[in-house]
Amino acid sequence: MKILEIEGGNTLSGTVRVSGSKNSAVALIPAAILSDEEVTICNVPEITDTKALYEILKYLGADVTKNSESIVIEPSHIENKEIPARLSKKLRASYYFMGALLGKYGSVKMCFPGGCSIGARPINLHLKGFEALGATIKEEDNCYIVEAKELCGANIYLDFASVGATINIMLAAVKAKGTTVIDNAAKEPEIVNVATLLNNMGAKITGAGTSTIKIRGVSSLKGCFHEVIPDRIEAGTYIIIGACCGDHLKIENIIPEHVESLTSKLQEAGVKLEIGTDSMIVTRADHLKAIQVKTQTYPGFPTDLQQPLSVFLTQCQGKSKIEETIYENRFMHVPYLHQMGADIRTKNQTVTIIGPTQLIADEVVATDLRAGAALIIAGLIARGKTQITSVEHILRGYEQIIEKLTSIGANIKEREI
Ligand code: EPU
């Protein structure tokens, strides 16, 4: 079993470079199979989630070549085979093969996706979208058979602006006959990144990044070159690390607008940020004050950063609150922070954090990806040696996190026990 050991208390400085976005890359990779020709994607992060998608691509018969800067996906030999649970369960984003295979072949058979246990995470809105496009859906033993005689454009209203459903419907609709309109679409930057790839392949998508996306179906898609945007959640994690224990910590390869909901909250708490065009310098401030945060869809405060932020709030003077509105079960890191000495209470979907508190190292578990990130931050500022187990959750989403943290002065090691 792998564990992480962190000796807390170091001040971190130097430069950390943000990788390509996990949540973009995991949609771009399945999207590439819609092309009839080779697709090259650069800046794909080397994380276990992208590796799991390459496995699915290879299982389906695609050629995947990795170069130092990019991956090349050659989809012309793909076979529309059932994707078994052993592959789909490895990650949430395996569900993008549903939209991509349905869009390419008019049918798909695959088992329910995996991913972090942070709530029920149904896929009813994805299925509703496929049905609106003319597909029928059968569910057997947690596997879905989605079939359409012909996919036809439709008007689809999403009850919730779901990232996954918006992308999956775009993938299924891109080659459908006629025009599809998605209303109350998700507006996250990852949606724009996927729409840009599809448009580079010859699709006709407008409105990505707004709540109404229009997709005019095309008959074929061609190869292209595309770049993954910087990971705004990884960027946000390092910005929070800088706010907790940084001294002129420079975070580069960021799009400041993508992390504005975080940076404005940190500034409200008293953090001084030097914001450049594609980088940011963060230093821990002496006097930090409590703030109130509510998670929302983009451009609101991202749910994926509330767990890391909660650790920062243990360092602020007064009573902070975080209300989680996206997932029902995203406070699994709280008992461990409590164990480390934080004054933190959960009531329904809100945590109250009273600070400042000196955290004390302990043995903790990374129950999910962002809980793991939060516990790393806690370990970095705690007194003593923190041990984190279930490290595999963290490696699903943060490229070279140990190397990156070590390079800016953290005392963090991976150990096999
Ligand atoms: N929802 C439904 N029905 C659906 C789809 C979603 O009820 O058909 C609900 C979910 O249960 C959840 C909410 O809507 O309560 C939001 O779900 P959404 O579909 O937007 O999320 P997702 O596509 O499953 C992606 C990211 C998550 C990120 C969310 C929100 C990927 C692979 N995952 O998930 O990332 O939290 O959007 O921004 O893109 C992470 O990176 O740690 C992570 C969990």
CSV table of C-alpha atoms and ligand atoms in Angstrom, one decimal:
chain,number,residue,atom,x,y,z
A,1,MET,CA,0.0,0.0,0.0
A,2,LYS,CA,1.2,3.5,-0.9
A,3,ILE,CA,1.2,6.2,1.7
A,4,LEU,CA,2.2,9.8,1.7
A,5,GLU,CA,4.3,11.2,4.5
A,6,ILE,CA,4.5,15.0,5.0
A,7,GLU,CA,6.6,16.8,7.6
A,8,GLY,CA,4.7,20.0,8.0
A,9,GLY,CA,5.8,23.5,8.7
A,10,ASN,CA,8.0,24.4,5.7
A,11,THR,CA,7.5,27.7,3.9
A,12,LEU,CA,7.0,27.1,0.2
A,13,SER,CA,8.5,29.2,-2.5
A,14,GLY,CA,9.7,29.1,-6.1
A,15,THR,CA,7.6,28.2,-9.1
A,16,VAL,CA,5.0,25.5,-9.8
A,17,ARG,CA,3.6,24.9,-13.2
A,18,VAL,CA,0.0,23.8,-13.6
A,19,SER,CA,-0.7,20.9,-15.9
A,20,GLY,CA,-3.5,20.4,-18.4
A,21,SER,CA,-7.0,20.2,-17.0
A,22,LYS,CA,-8.1,16.7,-15.9
A,23,ASN,CA,-11.7,17.4,-16.4
A,24,SER,CA,-11.1,18.7,-20.0
A,25,ALA,CA,-8.7,15.9,-20.9
A,26,VAL,CA,-11.0,13.2,-19.8
A,27,ALA,CA,-13.7,14.5,-22.1
A,28,LEU,CA,-11.4,15.3,-25.0
A,29,ILE,CA,-9.9,11.8,-25.2
A,30,PRO,CA,-13.3,10.1,-25.7
A,31,ALA,CA,-14.4,12.9,-28.0
A,32,ALA,CA,-11.5,12.2,-30.3
A,33,ILE,CA,-13.0,8.9,-31.5
A,34,LEU,CA,-15.8,10.8,-33.3
A,35,SER,CA,-13.1,11.8,-35.9
A,36,ASP,CA,-12.5,9.7,-39.0
A,37,GLU,CA,-8.8,10.7,-38.8
A,38,GLU,CA,-6.0,11.1,-36.4
A,39,VAL,CA,-6.4,13.6,-33.5
A,40,THR,CA,-3.4,15.1,-31.7
A,41,ILE,CA,-4.0,16.5,-28.2
A,42,CYS,CA,-1.2,18.2,-26.3
A,43,ASN,CA,-0.9,19.1,-22.7
A,44,VAL,CA,-2.8,16.0,-21.5
A,45,PRO,CA,-1.9,15.4,-17.8
A,46,GLU,CA,-0.2,12.1,-16.9
A,47,ILE,CA,-2.6,10.9,-14.2
A,48,THR,CA,-4.3,7.6,-13.6
A,49,ASP,CA,-7.7,8.9,-15.0
A,50,THR,CA,-6.2,9.6,-18.4
A,51,LYS,CA,-4.3,6.3,-18.4
A,52,ALA,CA,-7.6,4.5,-17.7
A,53,LEU,CA,-9.1,6.2,-20.7
A,54,TYR,CA,-6.2,5.1,-22.9
A,55,GLU,CA,-7.0,1.6,-21.8
A,56,ILE,CA,-10.6,1.9,-23.0
A,57,LEU,CA,-9.4,3.4,-26.3
A,58,LYS,CA,-7.0,0.5,-26.8
A,59,TYR,CA,-9.7,-2.0,-25.8
A,60,LEU,CA,-11.9,-0.5,-28.5
A,61,GLY,CA,-9.2,-0.8,-31.1
A,62,ALA,CA,-7.8,2.7,-31.3
A,63,ASP,CA,-4.1,3.4,-31.7
A,64,VAL,CA,-2.8,5.6,-29.0
A,65,THR,CA,0.7,7.0,-29.3
A,66,LYS,CA,2.3,9.2,-26.6
A,67,ASN,CA,4.9,11.7,-27.5
A,68,SER,CA,6.6,13.9,-24.9
A,69,GLU,CA,4.2,16.8,-25.5
A,70,SER,CA,1.1,15.1,-26.9
A,71,ILE,CA,-1.0,12.1,-27.5
A,72,VAL,CA,-2.1,10.9,-30.9
A,73,ILE,CA,-5.4,9.0,-31.2
A,74,GLU,CA,-6.0,7.2,-34.4
A,75,PRO,CA,-9.6,6.0,-34.2
A,76,SER,CA,-10.1,4.4,-37.7
A,77,HIS,CA,-9.9,0.8,-36.4
A,78,ILE,CA,-12.3,1.2,-33.6
A,79,GLU,CA,-14.9,-1.5,-33.0
A,80,ASN,CA,-18.1,-0.6,-31.1
A,81,LYS,CA,-17.7,-3.2,-28.4
A,82,GLU,CA,-19.4,-3.3,-25.0
A,83,ILE,CA,-17.3,-1.4,-22.4
A,84,PRO,CA,-17.2,-3.8,-19.4
A,85,ALA,CA,-17.5,-2.7,-15.8
A,86,ARG,CA,-13.8,-3.4,-15.1
A,87,LEU,CA,-12.9,-0.5,-17.4
A,88,SER,CA,-15.9,1.8,-16.9
A,89,LYS,CA,-15.6,1.7,-13.1
A,90,LYS,CA,-12.1,3.0,-13.1
A,91,LEU,CA,-13.3,6.6,-13.5
A,92,ARG,CA,-16.3,8.9,-13.8
A,93,ALA,CA,-15.4,10.2,-17.2
A,94,SER,CA,-15.7,6.7,-18.8
A,95,TYR,CA,-19.3,7.9,-19.4
A,96,TYR,CA,-18.1,10.2,-22.2
A,97,PHE,CA,-17.7,7.0,-24.3
A,98,MET,CA,-21.5,6.8,-24.2
A,99,GLY,CA,-22.0,10.0,-26.0
A,100,ALA,CA,-19.0,9.5,-28.3
A,101,LEU,CA,-19.9,5.9,-29.4
A,102,LEU,CA,-23.6,6.8,-29.7
A,103,GLY,CA,-22.7,9.8,-31.8
A,104,LYS,CA,-20.4,7.8,-34.0
A,105,TYR,CA,-22.3,4.5,-34.4
A,106,GLY,CA,-25.8,5.2,-33.2
A,107,SER,CA,-25.5,2.7,-30.4
A,108,VAL,CA,-23.5,2.0,-27.3
A,109,LYS,CA,-23.4,-0.6,-24.5
A,110,MET,CA,-21.5,0.2,-21.4
A,111,CYS,CA,-21.6,-0.2,-17.6
A,112,PHE,CA,-22.1,2.5,-15.0
A,113,PRO,CA,-19.1,4.7,-14.5
A,114,GLY,CA,-16.9,4.9,-11.4
A,115,GLY,CA,-15.3,8.0,-9.8
A,116,CYS,CA,-15.2,9.6,-6.4
A,117,SER,CA,-17.9,8.7,-3.9
A,118,ILE,CA,-19.1,12.2,-3.1
A,119,GLY,CA,-22.8,11.8,-3.7
A,120,ALA,CA,-25.3,9.7,-5.6
A,121,ARG,CA,-24.2,11.1,-9.0
A,122,PRO,CA,-27.0,9.7,-11.2
A,123,ILE,CA,-26.7,10.1,-15.0
A,124,ASN,CA,-30.4,10.6,-15.7
A,125,LEU,CA,-29.8,13.9,-17.5
A,126,HIS,CA,-27.3,12.3,-19.9
A,127,LEU,CA,-29.9,9.6,-20.6
A,128,LYS,CA,-32.7,12.1,-21.0
A,129,GLY,CA,-30.6,14.0,-23.6
A,130,PHE,CA,-29.9,10.8,-25.5
A,131,GLU,CA,-33.6,9.9,-25.5
A,132,ALA,CA,-34.5,13.4,-26.8
A,133,LEU,CA,-32.1,12.8,-29.7
A,134,GLY,CA,-34.1,9.6,-30.6
A,135,ALA,CA,-32.3,6.9,-28.6
A,136,THR,CA,-33.9,4.1,-26.6
A,137,ILE,CA,-32.3,3.1,-23.3
A,138,LYS,CA,-32.4,-0.3,-21.7
A,139,GLU,CA,-30.7,-0.9,-18.3
A,140,GLU,CA,-29.6,-4.4,-17.3
A,141,ASP,CA,-27.5,-5.1,-14.2
A,142,ASN,CA,-26.1,-1.5,-14.1
A,143,CYS,CA,-25.2,-1.7,-17.8
A,144,TYR,CA,-26.9,0.5,-20.4
A,145,ILE,CA,-27.8,-0.3,-23.9
A,146,VAL,CA,-28.5,2.9,-25.8
A,147,GLU,CA,-29.6,2.6,-29.4
A,148,ALA,CA,-31.0,4.9,-32.1
A,149,LYS,CA,-32.2,4.1,-35.6
A,150,GLU,CA,-31.3,7.7,-36.4
A,151,LEU,CA,-30.1,10.5,-34.1
A,152,CYS,CA,-32.1,13.7,-34.8
A,153,GLY,CA,-31.5,17.2,-33.4
A,154,ALA,CA,-33.8,18.2,-30.5
A,155,ASN,CA,-34.3,21.0,-28.0
A,156,ILE,CA,-33.1,19.7,-24.6
A,157,TYR,CA,-33.5,21.5,-21.3
A,158,LEU,CA,-31.3,20.3,-18.5
A,159,ASP,CA,-33.0,20.5,-15.0
A,160,PHE,CA,-29.5,21.1,-13.7
A,161,ALA,CA,-26.5,22.6,-15.5
A,162,SER,CA,-24.6,19.3,-15.4
A,163,VAL,CA,-21.1,19.4,-16.8
A,164,GLY,CA,-21.2,15.7,-17.7
A,165,ALA,CA,-24.6,15.8,-19.3
A,166,THR,CA,-23.8,18.9,-21.4
A,167,ILE,CA,-20.6,17.3,-22.8
A,168,ASN,CA,-22.2,13.9,-23.4
A,169,ILE,CA,-25.2,15.5,-25.3
A,170,MET,CA,-22.8,17.6,-27.4
A,171,LEU,CA,-20.9,14.4,-28.3
A,172,ALA,CA,-24.0,12.5,-29.2
A,173,ALA,CA,-25.5,15.4,-31.1
A,174,VAL,CA,-22.5,16.5,-33.1
A,175,LYS,CA,-23.3,14.1,-36.0
A,176,ALA,CA,-27.1,14.0,-35.5
A,177,LYS,CA,-29.4,15.1,-38.3
A,178,GLY,CA,-30.5,18.7,-37.8
A,179,THR,CA,-30.0,21.1,-35.0
A,180,THR,CA,-29.8,20.4,-31.2
A,181,VAL,CA,-30.2,23.2,-28.7
A,182,ILE,CA,-29.1,22.5,-25.1
A,183,ASP,CA,-30.7,25.0,-22.6
A,184,ASN,CA,-29.5,25.5,-19.1
A,185,ALA,CA,-26.2,24.0,-20.3
A,186,ALA,CA,-23.2,24.0,-18.0
A,187,LYS,CA,-20.8,27.0,-18.7
A,188,GLU,CA,-17.6,25.5,-17.3
A,189,PRO,CA,-14.4,26.3,-19.2
A,190,GLU,CA,-14.0,22.5,-19.9
A,191,ILE,CA,-17.2,22.6,-22.0
A,192,VAL,CA,-15.7,25.4,-24.1
A,193,ASN,CA,-12.5,23.3,-24.5
A,194,VAL,CA,-14.5,20.3,-25.7
A,195,ALA,CA,-16.6,22.3,-28.1
A,196,THR,CA,-13.4,23.9,-29.5
A,197,LEU,CA,-12.0,20.4,-30.2
A,198,LEU,CA,-15.2,19.3,-31.9
A,199,ASN,CA,-15.3,22.5,-34.0
A,200,ASN,CA,-11.6,21.9,-35.0
A,201,MET,CA,-12.8,18.5,-36.1
A,202,GLY,CA,-15.4,20.2,-38.3
A,203,ALA,CA,-18.4,20.3,-36.0
A,204,LYS,CA,-20.7,23.3,-35.9
A,205,ILE,CA,-21.2,24.2,-32.3
A,206,THR,CA,-22.0,27.7,-31.0
A,207,GLY,CA,-22.7,29.1,-27.6
A,208,ALA,CA,-20.4,26.9,-25.6
A,209,GLY,CA,-19.6,28.8,-22.3
A,210,THR,CA,-23.1,30.2,-22.2
A,211,SER,CA,-26.3,28.5,-21.0
A,212,THR,CA,-27.6,27.9,-24.5
A,213,ILE,CA,-25.5,25.7,-26.8
A,214,LYS,CA,-26.5,25.1,-30.4
A,215,ILE,CA,-25.2,22.1,-32.4
A,216,ARG,CA,-25.8,21.8,-36.1
A,217,GLY,CA,-25.2,18.2,-37.1
A,218,VAL,CA,-22.5,17.4,-39.6
A,219,SER,CA,-22.0,14.1,-41.5
A,220,SER,CA,-18.3,13.6,-40.8
A,221,LEU,CA,-15.5,14.8,-38.6
A,222,LYS,CA,-11.8,15.1,-39.5
A,223,GLY,CA,-8.5,15.0,-37.7
A,224,CYS,CA,-7.0,18.0,-35.9
A,225,PHE,CA,-4.5,19.3,-33.4
A,226,HIS,CA,-5.8,20.5,-30.1
A,227,GLU,CA,-4.6,21.8,-26.7
A,228,VAL,CA,-5.9,21.1,-23.2
A,229,ILE,CA,-6.5,24.2,-21.1
A,230,PRO,CA,-4.7,24.6,-17.8
A,231,ASP,CA,-6.3,22.8,-14.9
A,232,ARG,CA,-8.2,25.5,-12.9
A,233,ILE,CA,-8.7,23.1,-10.0
A,234,GLU,CA,-5.0,22.2,-9.8
A,235,ALA,CA,-4.2,25.9,-10.1
A,236,GLY,CA,-6.6,26.7,-7.3
A,237,THR,CA,-5.1,24.0,-5.1
A,238,TYR,CA,-1.6,25.5,-5.4
A,239,ILE,CA,-3.0,29.0,-4.9
A,240,ILE,CA,-4.6,27.8,-1.6
A,241,ILE,CA,-1.3,26.1,-0.7
A,242,GLY,CA,0.4,29.5,-1.3
A,243,ALA,CA,-2.2,31.2,0.9
A,244,CYS,CA,-1.5,28.7,3.6
A,245,CYS,CA,2.3,28.5,3.6
A,246,GLY,CA,3.7,30.3,0.6
A,247,ASP,CA,6.4,33.0,0.4
A,248,HIS,CA,6.2,34.5,-3.1
A,249,LEU,CA,5.1,31.1,-4.5
A,250,LYS,CA,4.6,31.5,-8.2
A,251,ILE,CA,1.9,29.5,-9.9
A,252,GLU,CA,2.3,29.5,-13.7
A,253,ASN,CA,0.3,28.4,-16.7
A,254,ILE,CA,-3.1,29.6,-15.3
A,255,ILE,CA,-6.0,31.5,-16.8
A,256,PRO,CA,-6.7,34.0,-14.0
A,257,GLU,CA,-10.3,34.4,-15.1
A,258,HIS,CA,-10.9,30.6,-14.5
A,259,VAL,CA,-10.0,30.9,-10.8
A,260,GLU,CA,-11.5,34.3,-10.1
A,261,SER,CA,-14.2,33.0,-7.7
A,262,LEU,CA,-11.4,31.6,-5.6
A,263,THR,CA,-9.0,34.5,-5.8
A,264,SER,CA,-11.7,37.1,-4.9
A,265,LYS,CA,-12.6,35.0,-1.8
A,266,LEU,CA,-8.9,34.7,-0.8
A,267,GLN,CA,-8.5,38.5,-1.2
A,268,GLU,CA,-11.6,39.0,0.9
A,269,ALA,CA,-9.9,36.9,3.6
A,270,GLY,CA,-6.8,39.1,3.4
A,271,VAL,CA,-4.5,37.2,1.1
A,272,LYS,CA,-2.3,39.3,-1.1
A,273,LEU,CA,-2.1,38.1,-4.7
A,274,GLU,CA,0.0,39.4,-7.6
A,275,ILE,CA,-2.1,38.4,-10.6
A,276,GLY,CA,-0.3,38.3,-13.9
A,277,THR,CA,-1.6,37.4,-17.4
A,278,ASP,CA,-0.9,33.7,-17.0
A,279,SER,CA,0.6,33.4,-13.5
A,280,MET,CA,0.1,34.4,-9.9
A,281,ILE,CA,2.3,35.0,-6.9
A,282,VAL,CA,1.0,34.1,-3.5
A,283,THR,CA,2.3,34.8,0.0
A,284,ARG,CA,0.8,33.8,3.3
A,285,ALA,CA,-0.6,36.9,5.1
A,286,ASP,CA,-0.2,37.5,8.8
A,287,HIS,CA,-3.8,38.4,9.5
A,288,LEU,CA,-6.4,36.4,7.8
A,289,LYS,CA,-10.1,36.8,8.4
A,290,ALA,CA,-13.1,34.4,8.2
A,291,ILE,CA,-15.2,34.3,5.0
A,292,GLN,CA,-18.4,32.7,3.8
A,293,VAL,CA,-18.4,30.5,0.7
A,294,LYS,CA,-21.1,28.7,-1.3
A,295,THR,CA,-20.3,26.3,-4.0
A,296,GLN,CA,-22.0,26.9,-7.4
A,297,THR,CA,-21.7,26.0,-11.0
A,298,TYR,CA,-19.2,28.1,-13.0
A,299,PRO,CA,-18.5,31.0,-12.7
A,300,GLY,CA,-19.4,30.4,-9.1
A,301,PHE,CA,-17.1,29.0,-6.5
A,302,PRO,CA,-16.2,25.4,-7.6
A,303,THR,CA,-17.2,22.4,-5.5
A,304,ASP,CA,-13.9,20.9,-6.4
A,305,LEU,CA,-12.0,23.6,-4.3
A,306,GLN,CA,-14.2,23.7,-1.2
A,307,GLN,CA,-12.3,20.8,0.5
A,308,PRO,CA,-8.9,22.4,-0.1
A,309,LEU,CA,-10.2,25.8,0.9
A,310,SER,CA,-11.6,24.4,4.2
A,311,VAL,CA,-8.0,23.8,5.3
A,312,PHE,CA,-7.1,27.5,4.6
A,313,LEU,CA,-10.1,28.6,6.6
A,314,THR,CA,-8.7,26.9,9.7
A,315,GLN,CA,-6.0,29.6,9.6
A,316,CYS,CA,-8.4,32.5,9.4
A,317,GLN,CA,-9.6,34.5,12.5
A,318,GLY,CA,-13.2,34.0,13.3
A,319,LYS,CA,-16.1,31.8,12.0
A,320,SER,CA,-16.0,30.8,8.3
A,321,LYS,CA,-18.7,28.8,6.6
A,322,ILE,CA,-18.8,26.7,3.4
A,323,GLU,CA,-22.1,25.7,2.0
A,324,GLU,CA,-21.9,22.8,-0.5
A,325,THR,CA,-24.7,22.9,-3.0
A,326,ILE,CA,-23.5,20.5,-5.8
A,327,TYR,CA,-22.9,17.2,-4.0
A,328,GLU,CA,-24.6,15.6,-1.0
A,329,ASN,CA,-21.4,13.9,0.4
A,330,ARG,CA,-18.4,16.1,0.0
A,331,PHE,CA,-17.3,16.6,3.5
A,332,MET,CA,-15.6,13.3,4.1
A,333,HIS,CA,-12.3,15.1,4.9
A,334,VAL,CA,-13.9,16.9,7.8
A,335,PRO,CA,-13.5,14.1,10.5
A,336,TYR,CA,-9.8,13.9,9.6
A,337,LEU,CA,-9.3,17.7,9.9
A,338,HIS,CA,-11.1,17.4,13.2
A,339,GLN,CA,-8.7,14.7,14.2
A,340,MET,CA,-5.8,17.1,13.3
A,341,GLY,CA,-7.2,19.7,15.7
A,342,ALA,CA,-9.4,21.8,13.5
A,343,ASP,CA,-12.5,23.4,15.1
A,344,ILE,CA,-14.8,22.4,12.4
A,345,ARG,CA,-18.5,21.3,12.5
A,346,THR,CA,-20.8,19.9,9.8
A,347,LYS,CA,-24.5,20.6,9.8
A,348,ASN,CA,-26.5,19.4,6.7
A,349,GLN,CA,-24.6,20.8,3.7
A,350,THR,CA,-22.7,23.5,5.6
A,351,VAL,CA,-19.4,23.3,7.5
A,352,THR,CA,-18.5,26.0,10.1
A,353,ILE,CA,-14.8,26.4,10.7
A,354,ILE,CA,-13.6,28.4,13.7
A,355,GLY,CA,-10.0,29.6,13.5
A,356,PRO,CA,-7.2,30.1,13.7
A,357,THR,CA,-5.9,26.7,14.8
A,358,GLN,CA,-2.5,25.1,14.7
A,359,LEU,CA,-3.1,21.7,13.1
A,360,ILE,CA,-1.3,18.7,14.5
A,361,ALA,CA,-0.1,15.8,12.3
A,362,ASP,CA,-2.0,12.5,12.3
A,363,GLU,CA,-2.8,9.4,10.3
A,364,VAL,CA,-5.6,10.3,7.8
A,365,VAL,CA,-7.3,8.8,4.8
A,366,ALA,CA,-7.8,10.4,1.3
A,367,THR,CA,-11.4,9.3,0.9
A,368,ASP,CA,-11.6,11.0,-2.5
A,369,LEU,CA,-9.5,13.1,-4.8
A,370,ARG,CA,-10.1,16.6,-3.4
A,371,ALA,CA,-10.3,15.3,0.2
A,372,GLY,CA,-6.8,14.0,-0.5
A,373,ALA,CA,-5.7,17.4,-1.7
A,374,ALA,CA,-7.2,19.0,1.4
A,375,LEU,CA,-5.3,16.6,3.6
A,376,ILE,CA,-2.0,17.3,1.8
A,377,ILE,CA,-2.5,21.0,2.5
A,378,ALA,CA,-3.3,20.2,6.1
A,379,GLY,CA,-0.2,18.1,6.3
A,380,LEU,CA,1.9,20.9,4.9
A,381,ILE,CA,0.9,23.3,7.7
A,382,ALA,CA,0.6,20.8,10.5
A,383,ARG,CA,3.1,20.4,13.3
A,384,GLY,CA,4.7,16.9,12.9
A,385,LYS,CA,4.5,14.1,10.4
A,386,THR,CA,1.2,13.5,8.7
A,387,GLN,CA,0.5,10.1,7.0
A,388,ILE,CA,-2.1,9.9,4.3
A,389,THR,CA,-3.4,6.5,3.0
A,390,SER,CA,-5.6,5.8,-0.1
A,391,VAL,CA,-3.2,7.9,-2.1
A,392,GLU,CA,-4.5,6.4,-5.3
A,393,HIS,CA,-7.4,8.9,-5.2
A,394,ILE,CA,-5.0,11.8,-5.3
A,395,LEU,CA,-2.9,10.4,-8.1
A,396,ARG,CA,-6.1,10.2,-10.2
A,397,GLY,CA,-6.1,13.9,-10.6
A,398,TYR,CA,-2.9,15.7,-9.7
A,399,GLU,CA,0.0,15.2,-12.1
A,400,GLN,CA,3.4,14.8,-10.4
A,401,ILE,CA,2.1,16.3,-7.1
A,402,ILE,CA,5.0,14.9,-5.0
A,403,GLU,CA,7.6,16.2,-7.4
A,404,LYS,CA,5.9,19.6,-7.8
A,405,LEU,CA,5.6,20.1,-4.0
A,406,THR,CA,9.1,18.9,-3.3
A,407,SER,CA,10.4,21.4,-5.9
A,408,ILE,CA,8.9,24.3,-4.0
A,409,GLY,CA,10.3,23.2,-0.6
A,410,ALA,CA,7.8,20.7,0.8
A,411,ASN,CA,8.9,17.7,2.8
A,412,ILE,CA,6.7,15.1,1.2
A,413,LYS,CA,7.5,11.5,0.4
A,414,GLU,CA,5.7,8.5,-1.1
A,415,ARG,CA,6.3,5.3,0.8
A,416,GLU,CA,5.3,1.7,0.2
A,417,ILE,CA,4.1,-0.1,3.4
B,1,EPU,N1,-26.5,15.2,-11.7
B,1,EPU,C1,-27.7,14.6,-11.7
B,1,EPU,N2,-28.1,13.9,-12.9
B,1,EPU,C2,-27.2,13.9,-13.9
B,1,EPU,C3,-26.0,14.5,-13.9
B,1,EPU,C4,-25.7,15.2,-12.7
B,1,EPU,O1,-28.5,14.6,-10.8
B,1,EPU,O2,-27.6,13.2,-14.9
B,1,EPU,C5,-26.2,15.9,-10.4
B,1,EPU,C6,-25.0,15.2,-9.8
B,1,EPU,O3,-25.4,14.2,-8.9
B,1,EPU,C7,-24.4,16.4,-9.0
B,1,EPU,C8,-24.6,17.6,-9.8
B,1,EPU,O4,-25.7,17.2,-10.7
B,1,EPU,O5,-25.0,16.5,-7.8
B,1,EPU,C9,-23.4,18.0,-10.7
B,1,EPU,O6,-23.0,17.0,-11.5
B,1,EPU,P1,-22.2,17.3,-12.9
B,1,EPU,O7,-22.8,16.4,-13.9
B,1,EPU,O8,-22.1,18.7,-13.2
B,1,EPU,O9,-20.8,16.7,-12.5
B,1,EPU,P2,-20.0,15.6,-13.2
B,1,EPU,O10,-20.0,15.9,-14.7
B,1,EPU,O11,-20.3,14.3,-12.7
B,1,EPU,C10,-17.8,17.1,-13.3
B,1,EPU,C11,-16.4,16.9,-12.8
B,1,EPU,C12,-16.4,16.9,-11.3
B,1,EPU,C13,-17.0,18.3,-10.8
B,1,EPU,C14,-18.4,18.5,-11.4
B,1,EPU,C15,-18.9,19.9,-11.1
B,1,EPU,C16,-15.5,15.4,-14.5
B,1,EPU,C17,-15.1,14.1,-14.8
B,1,EPU,N3,-16.0,15.6,-13.2
B,1,EPU,O12,-18.6,16.0,-12.7
B,1,EPU,O13,-15.1,16.9,-10.9
B,1,EPU,O14,-17.1,18.3,-9.4
B,1,EPU,O15,-18.3,18.3,-12.8
B,1,EPU,O16,-18.1,20.9,-11.6
B,1,EPU,O17,-15.5,16.3,-15.2
B,1,EPU,C18,-13.3,16.5,-9.4
B,1,EPU,O18,-12.5,16.8,-10.4
B,1,EPU,O19,-12.9,16.3,-8.3
B,1,EPU,C19,-14.7,16.2,-9.7
B,1,EPU,C20,-15.5,15.5,-8.9
